[in-house]
Amino acid sequence: MDAAGATAKAGAWAAALRWDDVPPRVRERLELVLLDTLGVALAGAREPEQRRLVEAWRPADGPAPLLGAGRTTTVEASAWLNAAALVRLELDEGNKYAKGHPAAHAFPAVLALAAERGASGPETMAALLVAYEVASRFGRATSLRAGAHPHGSWGVAGAAAGCARLLGLGADDVAAAIDTGAGLPVAGHFGSALDGNPVRDAWMAASNLSGLAAARMALGGVARNTGTAAIALGELLGGFDPDAVADGLGERWDVELGYFKRYAACSFTHPAADVVLALRPEIPVDDVREVVVETHALAAGLTRTTWDSRLGALFSTPFVVASALVHGHVRPAASSGAALHDPRVEALAARVVVREAPDLTARLPDERAARVTVRLPSGDVTREVPNPVGDSAHHPMDAAALQDLLAELLGSATAIEVARCSAELAAAGDVSIPLRRLACASTP
């Protein structure tokens, strides 16, 4: 199957999907992903950097929510700024099979467009599911070149699909929107994230905005499906397998295979954090001579033992491991203010060694494992985990666990309000009503 044929199949599936036909378990999982997305975006919206960005943007009034800002704005500004907030703290949901973050690539755009249109809850949920499933399959299909970061590339196709579905386009036009989105990728380098450059957040914001543009091009009849993904995502950015795009559509639901993040850090650091937090009650932190983290090839480059920004720290396994041992958590507070350069964390991070273990690399993609050895005067302690806690295949989070996590991030009252708005949205006659309330969600 060529890329145009695969895209046509995805477009036909997306146009035909009806919320009533989605299995209950899949609906429940999508509702959890939506809850996580809204809560994490609201947490990111509170950060000083995000507030400064909104002030500098001077967004105009409009129908779409600007999370945490107490107001609404244009569809485009809502999609861009909410997407940046969503990824700011490195807490957004992800999918190891997609090799990135399907929801963050598309949900802000779909929700902004749904608010403008006064779409119903079922219409909006169907569009969100389409966005996730198409984005995830384009992620599976794309093999990015070494050094490329997944933000803003393959996921644009999902944003386009979700927005086109919400616009009520037919199969051919949805396919044209998807193909156009596939031709609008960002070529971002992983080194920018390691350097702590916030352009990484803008890549995800660009994905949402480009998805909107692609859907509107299709609505206007100026988009075509020519198999652009094979060139843009394949020849230019790496490789592209068209068969993966249509694989299992309507049978395998990738939204069920994702993970929620307990720590404000790159997901590649999470298994090591899980290990050291489990060991922490048993080991005297001041006696730690060295921590050796063996991991898979995808995570082996997160080795930096110094950082000059929060984002740079969130992409440093030494920082995350040291913070977990010193503070007993890796919440946003561990990387903000004075905590970012806590001398205890910096000293311990200098004794964290990260290296690839070929046997762990061989277990990708089903496992993103880590083996951690803590060296103490009394001897070495070694433990291994197959995936981070929160992965659908390893101690998955249910609604109660996710609500507890959001309560830690937002405070109990706000977390309850986010959950109420999220639940109302799924069944609403007009989703703009709960989304406007969410934009005004209180701060602690």
Coordinates of C-alpha atoms in Angstrom, one line a residue, residues 116-383:
E116 CA -15.9 27.9 18.5
R117 CA -18.5 25.7 16.8
G118 CA -20.5 24.9 20.0
A119 CA -20.0 21.2 19.2
S120 CA -21.6 18.6 21.3
G121 CA -19.7 16.3 23.7
P122 CA -20.1 13.2 21.6
E123 CA -19.0 15.0 18.4
T124 CA -16.0 16.4 20.3
M125 CA -15.0 13.1 21.9
A126 CA -15.2 11.4 18.5
A127 CA -12.9 14.0 17.0
L128 CA -10.5 13.6 19.9
L129 CA -10.4 9.9 19.4
V130 CA -9.8 10.3 15.7
A131 CA -7.0 12.7 16.4
Y132 CA -5.3 10.3 18.9
E133 CA -5.6 7.2 16.7
V134 CA -4.5 8.8 13.5
A135 CA -1.6 10.6 15.2
S136 CA -0.5 7.4 17.0
R137 CA -0.5 5.5 13.7
F138 CA 1.5 8.1 11.9
G139 CA 3.9 8.0 14.8
R140 CA 4.2 4.2 14.4
A141 CA 4.7 4.6 10.7
T142 CA 7.4 7.2 11.0
S143 CA 11.0 6.4 11.8
L144 CA 12.7 9.7 12.5
R145 CA 16.4 10.2 11.8
A146 CA 18.8 9.9 14.6
G147 CA 18.7 13.1 16.7
A148 CA 15.2 14.2 15.6
H149 CA 12.7 15.1 18.3
P150 CA 9.1 13.8 17.8
H151 CA 7.3 17.0 18.8
G152 CA 5.6 18.6 15.9
S153 CA 6.3 16.1 13.1
W154 CA 4.1 13.0 12.6
G155 CA 1.4 14.3 15.0
V156 CA 0.2 17.1 12.7
A157 CA -1.6 14.4 10.7
G158 CA -3.6 13.6 13.9
A159 CA -4.5 17.2 14.6
A160 CA -5.7 17.6 11.0
A161 CA -7.8 14.4 11.2
G162 CA -9.5 15.5 14.4
C163 CA -10.3 19.0 13.2
A164 CA -11.5 17.7 9.9
R165 CA -13.7 15.2 11.6
L166 CA -15.2 17.9 13.8
L167 CA -15.9 20.0 10.7
G168 CA -18.0 17.1 9.4
L169 CA -15.9 16.5 6.2
G170 CA -16.4 13.5 4.1
A171 CA -13.8 10.7 3.7
D172 CA -11.9 12.2 0.8
D173 CA -11.7 15.6 2.4
V174 CA -10.6 14.2 5.7
A175 CA -7.9 12.3 3.9
A176 CA -6.8 15.4 2.1
A177 CA -6.6 17.2 5.5
I178 CA -4.5 14.4 6.9
D179 CA -2.2 14.4 3.9
T180 CA -1.8 18.2 4.2
G181 CA -1.0 17.9 7.9
A182 CA 1.6 15.2 7.1
G183 CA 3.2 17.8 4.8
L184 CA 3.5 20.4 7.6
P185 CA 6.0 18.8 10.0
V186 CA 8.6 20.5 12.2
A187 CA 12.1 19.2 11.8
G188 CA 13.2 19.6 15.4
H189 CA 16.4 18.3 16.9
F190 CA 16.6 16.5 20.2
G191 CA 19.6 18.6 21.1
S192 CA 17.3 21.7 21.5
A193 CA 15.4 19.9 24.3
L194 CA 18.6 18.7 25.9
D195 CA 19.9 22.3 25.8
G196 CA 16.7 23.5 27.5
N197 CA 15.5 25.6 24.5
P198 CA 11.8 26.3 24.8
V199 CA 11.4 26.1 21.0
R200 CA 10.7 22.5 21.8
D201 CA 7.3 23.6 23.3
A202 CA 6.6 25.7 20.3
W203 CA 7.0 22.6 18.0
M204 CA 3.9 21.1 19.7
A205 CA 2.0 24.4 19.5
A206 CA 2.9 24.5 15.8
S207 CA 1.5 21.0 15.3
N208 CA -1.9 22.1 16.7
L209 CA -2.0 25.2 14.6
S210 CA -0.9 23.4 11.4
G211 CA -3.6 20.8 12.0
L212 CA -6.2 23.5 12.1
A213 CA -4.9 25.0 8.9
A214 CA -4.9 21.6 7.1
A215 CA -8.5 21.0 8.1
R216 CA -9.6 24.4 6.9
M217 CA -7.7 23.9 3.6
A218 CA -9.7 20.7 3.1
L219 CA -13.0 22.5 4.1
G220 CA -12.2 25.1 1.4
G221 CA -11.5 22.5 -1.2
V222 CA -7.8 23.4 -1.6
A223 CA -6.3 20.3 -0.1
R224 CA -5.4 17.0 -1.9
N225 CA -4.2 13.6 -0.9
T226 CA -1.1 12.8 -2.8
G227 CA 0.8 10.7 -0.3
T228 CA 2.9 13.6 1.0
A229 CA 3.8 11.7 4.2
A230 CA 6.1 9.4 2.2
I231 CA 8.2 12.4 1.2
A232 CA 7.9 14.8 4.2
L233 CA 8.0 12.2 7.0
G234 CA 9.8 9.6 5.0
E235 CA 12.5 10.9 2.7
L236 CA 13.1 14.1 4.5
L237 CA 12.8 13.2 8.2
G238 CA 13.6 9.5 8.2
G239 CA 11.4 6.6 7.0
F240 CA 7.7 6.0 6.5
D241 CA 5.8 2.7 6.5
P242 CA 2.3 3.3 5.0
D243 CA 1.0 -0.1 6.1
A244 CA 1.3 1.1 9.7
V245 CA -1.2 3.9 9.1
A246 CA -4.2 1.8 8.5
D247 CA -3.2 -1.1 10.7
G248 CA -5.9 -2.1 13.1
L249 CA -8.1 1.0 12.7
G250 CA -11.3 0.4 14.6
E251 CA -9.9 -2.9 16.0
R252 CA -6.8 -1.9 18.0
W253 CA -7.2 1.3 19.9
D254 CA -3.9 2.9 20.6
V255 CA -5.4 5.2 23.2
E256 CA -5.5 2.2 25.4
L257 CA -1.8 1.6 25.1
G258 CA -0.5 5.0 26.4
Y259 CA 1.0 6.1 29.7
F260 CA 0.4 8.8 32.2
K261 CA 3.3 10.6 33.8
R262 CA 3.9 10.8 37.6
Y263 CA 7.0 13.0 37.3
A264 CA 7.6 16.3 35.7
A265 CA 10.4 15.1 33.4
C266 CA 11.0 13.3 30.1
S267 CA 9.4 9.9 30.2
F268 CA 12.7 8.2 29.4
T269 CA 13.9 9.2 32.9
H270 CA 10.9 7.8 34.7
P271 CA 11.9 4.1 35.1
A272 CA 15.1 5.2 36.9
A273 CA 13.2 7.5 39.1
D274 CA 10.8 4.7 40.0
V275 CA 13.7 2.5 41.1
V276 CA 15.5 5.1 43.2
L277 CA 12.3 6.2 44.9
A278 CA 11.5 2.6 45.8
L279 CA 15.0 2.2 47.2
R280 CA 15.1 5.5 49.0
P281 CA 13.8 4.3 52.4
E282 CA 16.5 1.6 52.4
I283 CA 19.6 3.7 51.5
P284 CA 21.3 6.6 53.2
V285 CA 21.4 9.3 50.5
D286 CA 24.5 10.9 51.8
D287 CA 26.4 7.6 51.4
V288 CA 25.6 7.1 47.8
R289 CA 28.9 6.9 45.9
E290 CA 27.5 6.4 42.4
V291 CA 24.3 5.6 40.6
V292 CA 24.6 3.7 37.4
V293 CA 21.6 3.8 35.1
E294 CA 21.5 1.3 32.3
T295 CA 18.8 2.0 29.8
H296 CA 17.7 1.5 26.2
A297 CA 19.1 3.4 23.2
L298 CA 16.3 6.0 23.1
A299 CA 17.1 7.2 26.6
A300 CA 20.9 6.7 26.6
G301 CA 21.6 10.3 25.5
L302 CA 20.0 12.0 28.6
T303 CA 23.4 12.1 30.3
R304 CA 24.0 15.8 31.1
T305 CA 25.0 16.4 34.7
T306 CA 24.7 20.2 34.4
W307 CA 21.7 22.4 33.3
D308 CA 20.9 26.0 33.1
S309 CA 17.1 25.8 32.7
R310 CA 14.2 23.8 33.9
L311 CA 13.7 22.2 30.5
G312 CA 17.3 21.2 30.4
A313 CA 16.9 19.6 33.8
L314 CA 13.8 17.7 32.8
F315 CA 15.8 16.1 30.0
S316 CA 18.6 15.0 32.3
T317 CA 18.5 11.6 33.9
P318 CA 21.2 12.6 36.4
F319 CA 19.0 15.5 37.6
V320 CA 15.9 13.4 37.8
V321 CA 17.6 10.6 39.7
A322 CA 19.3 13.0 42.1
S323 CA 16.1 15.0 42.7
A324 CA 14.2 11.8 43.5
L325 CA 16.8 10.8 46.0
V326 CA 17.2 14.2 47.6
H327 CA 13.6 15.4 47.6
G328 CA 11.7 12.1 47.5
H329 CA 9.7 13.3 44.5
V330 CA 10.1 14.8 41.0
R331 CA 7.1 17.2 41.0
P332 CA 7.4 20.6 39.3
A333 CA 8.7 22.1 42.6
A334 CA 11.9 20.0 42.2
S335 CA 12.8 22.0 39.1
S336 CA 11.6 25.5 40.0
G337 CA 13.2 28.4 41.8
A338 CA 16.1 27.6 44.0
A339 CA 15.4 23.9 43.8
L340 CA 16.7 23.9 40.2
H341 CA 20.2 24.5 41.5
D342 CA 20.0 22.8 44.9
P343 CA 23.7 22.0 45.7
R344 CA 22.7 18.6 47.1
V345 CA 21.1 17.7 43.8
E346 CA 23.9 19.0 41.7
A347 CA 26.5 17.1 43.7
L348 CA 24.6 13.8 43.5
A349 CA 23.8 14.3 39.8
A350 CA 27.6 14.5 39.1
R351 CA 27.8 10.9 40.4
V352 CA 25.0 9.5 38.1
V353 CA 26.2 7.6 35.1
V354 CA 23.9 6.8 32.2
R355 CA 24.7 4.2 29.5
E356 CA 22.9 2.0 27.0
A357 CA 22.4 -1.7 27.7
P358 CA 21.9 -3.6 24.5
D359 CA 19.7 -6.2 26.2
L360 CA 17.3 -3.4 27.2
T361 CA 17.3 -1.8 23.8
A362 CA 16.3 -5.2 22.3
R363 CA 13.1 -5.1 24.3
L364 CA 11.8 -2.0 22.6
P365 CA 9.0 -1.0 21.9
D366 CA 7.0 -3.1 24.3
E367 CA 9.3 -2.2 27.2
R368 CA 11.2 1.0 28.1
A369 CA 13.2 -0.6 30.8
A370 CA 15.9 0.6 33.2
R371 CA 18.4 -1.2 35.4
V372 CA 19.8 0.9 38.2
T373 CA 22.7 0.1 40.5
V374 CA 23.3 2.2 43.6
R375 CA 26.8 1.9 44.9
L376 CA 27.1 2.3 48.7
P377 CA 30.0 1.7 51.1
S378 CA 28.1 -1.4 52.2
G379 CA 27.8 -2.8 48.7
D380 CA 25.8 -2.4 45.5
V381 CA 22.0 -2.5 45.2
T382 CA 20.6 -3.3 41.8
R383 CA 17.0 -3.3 40.6

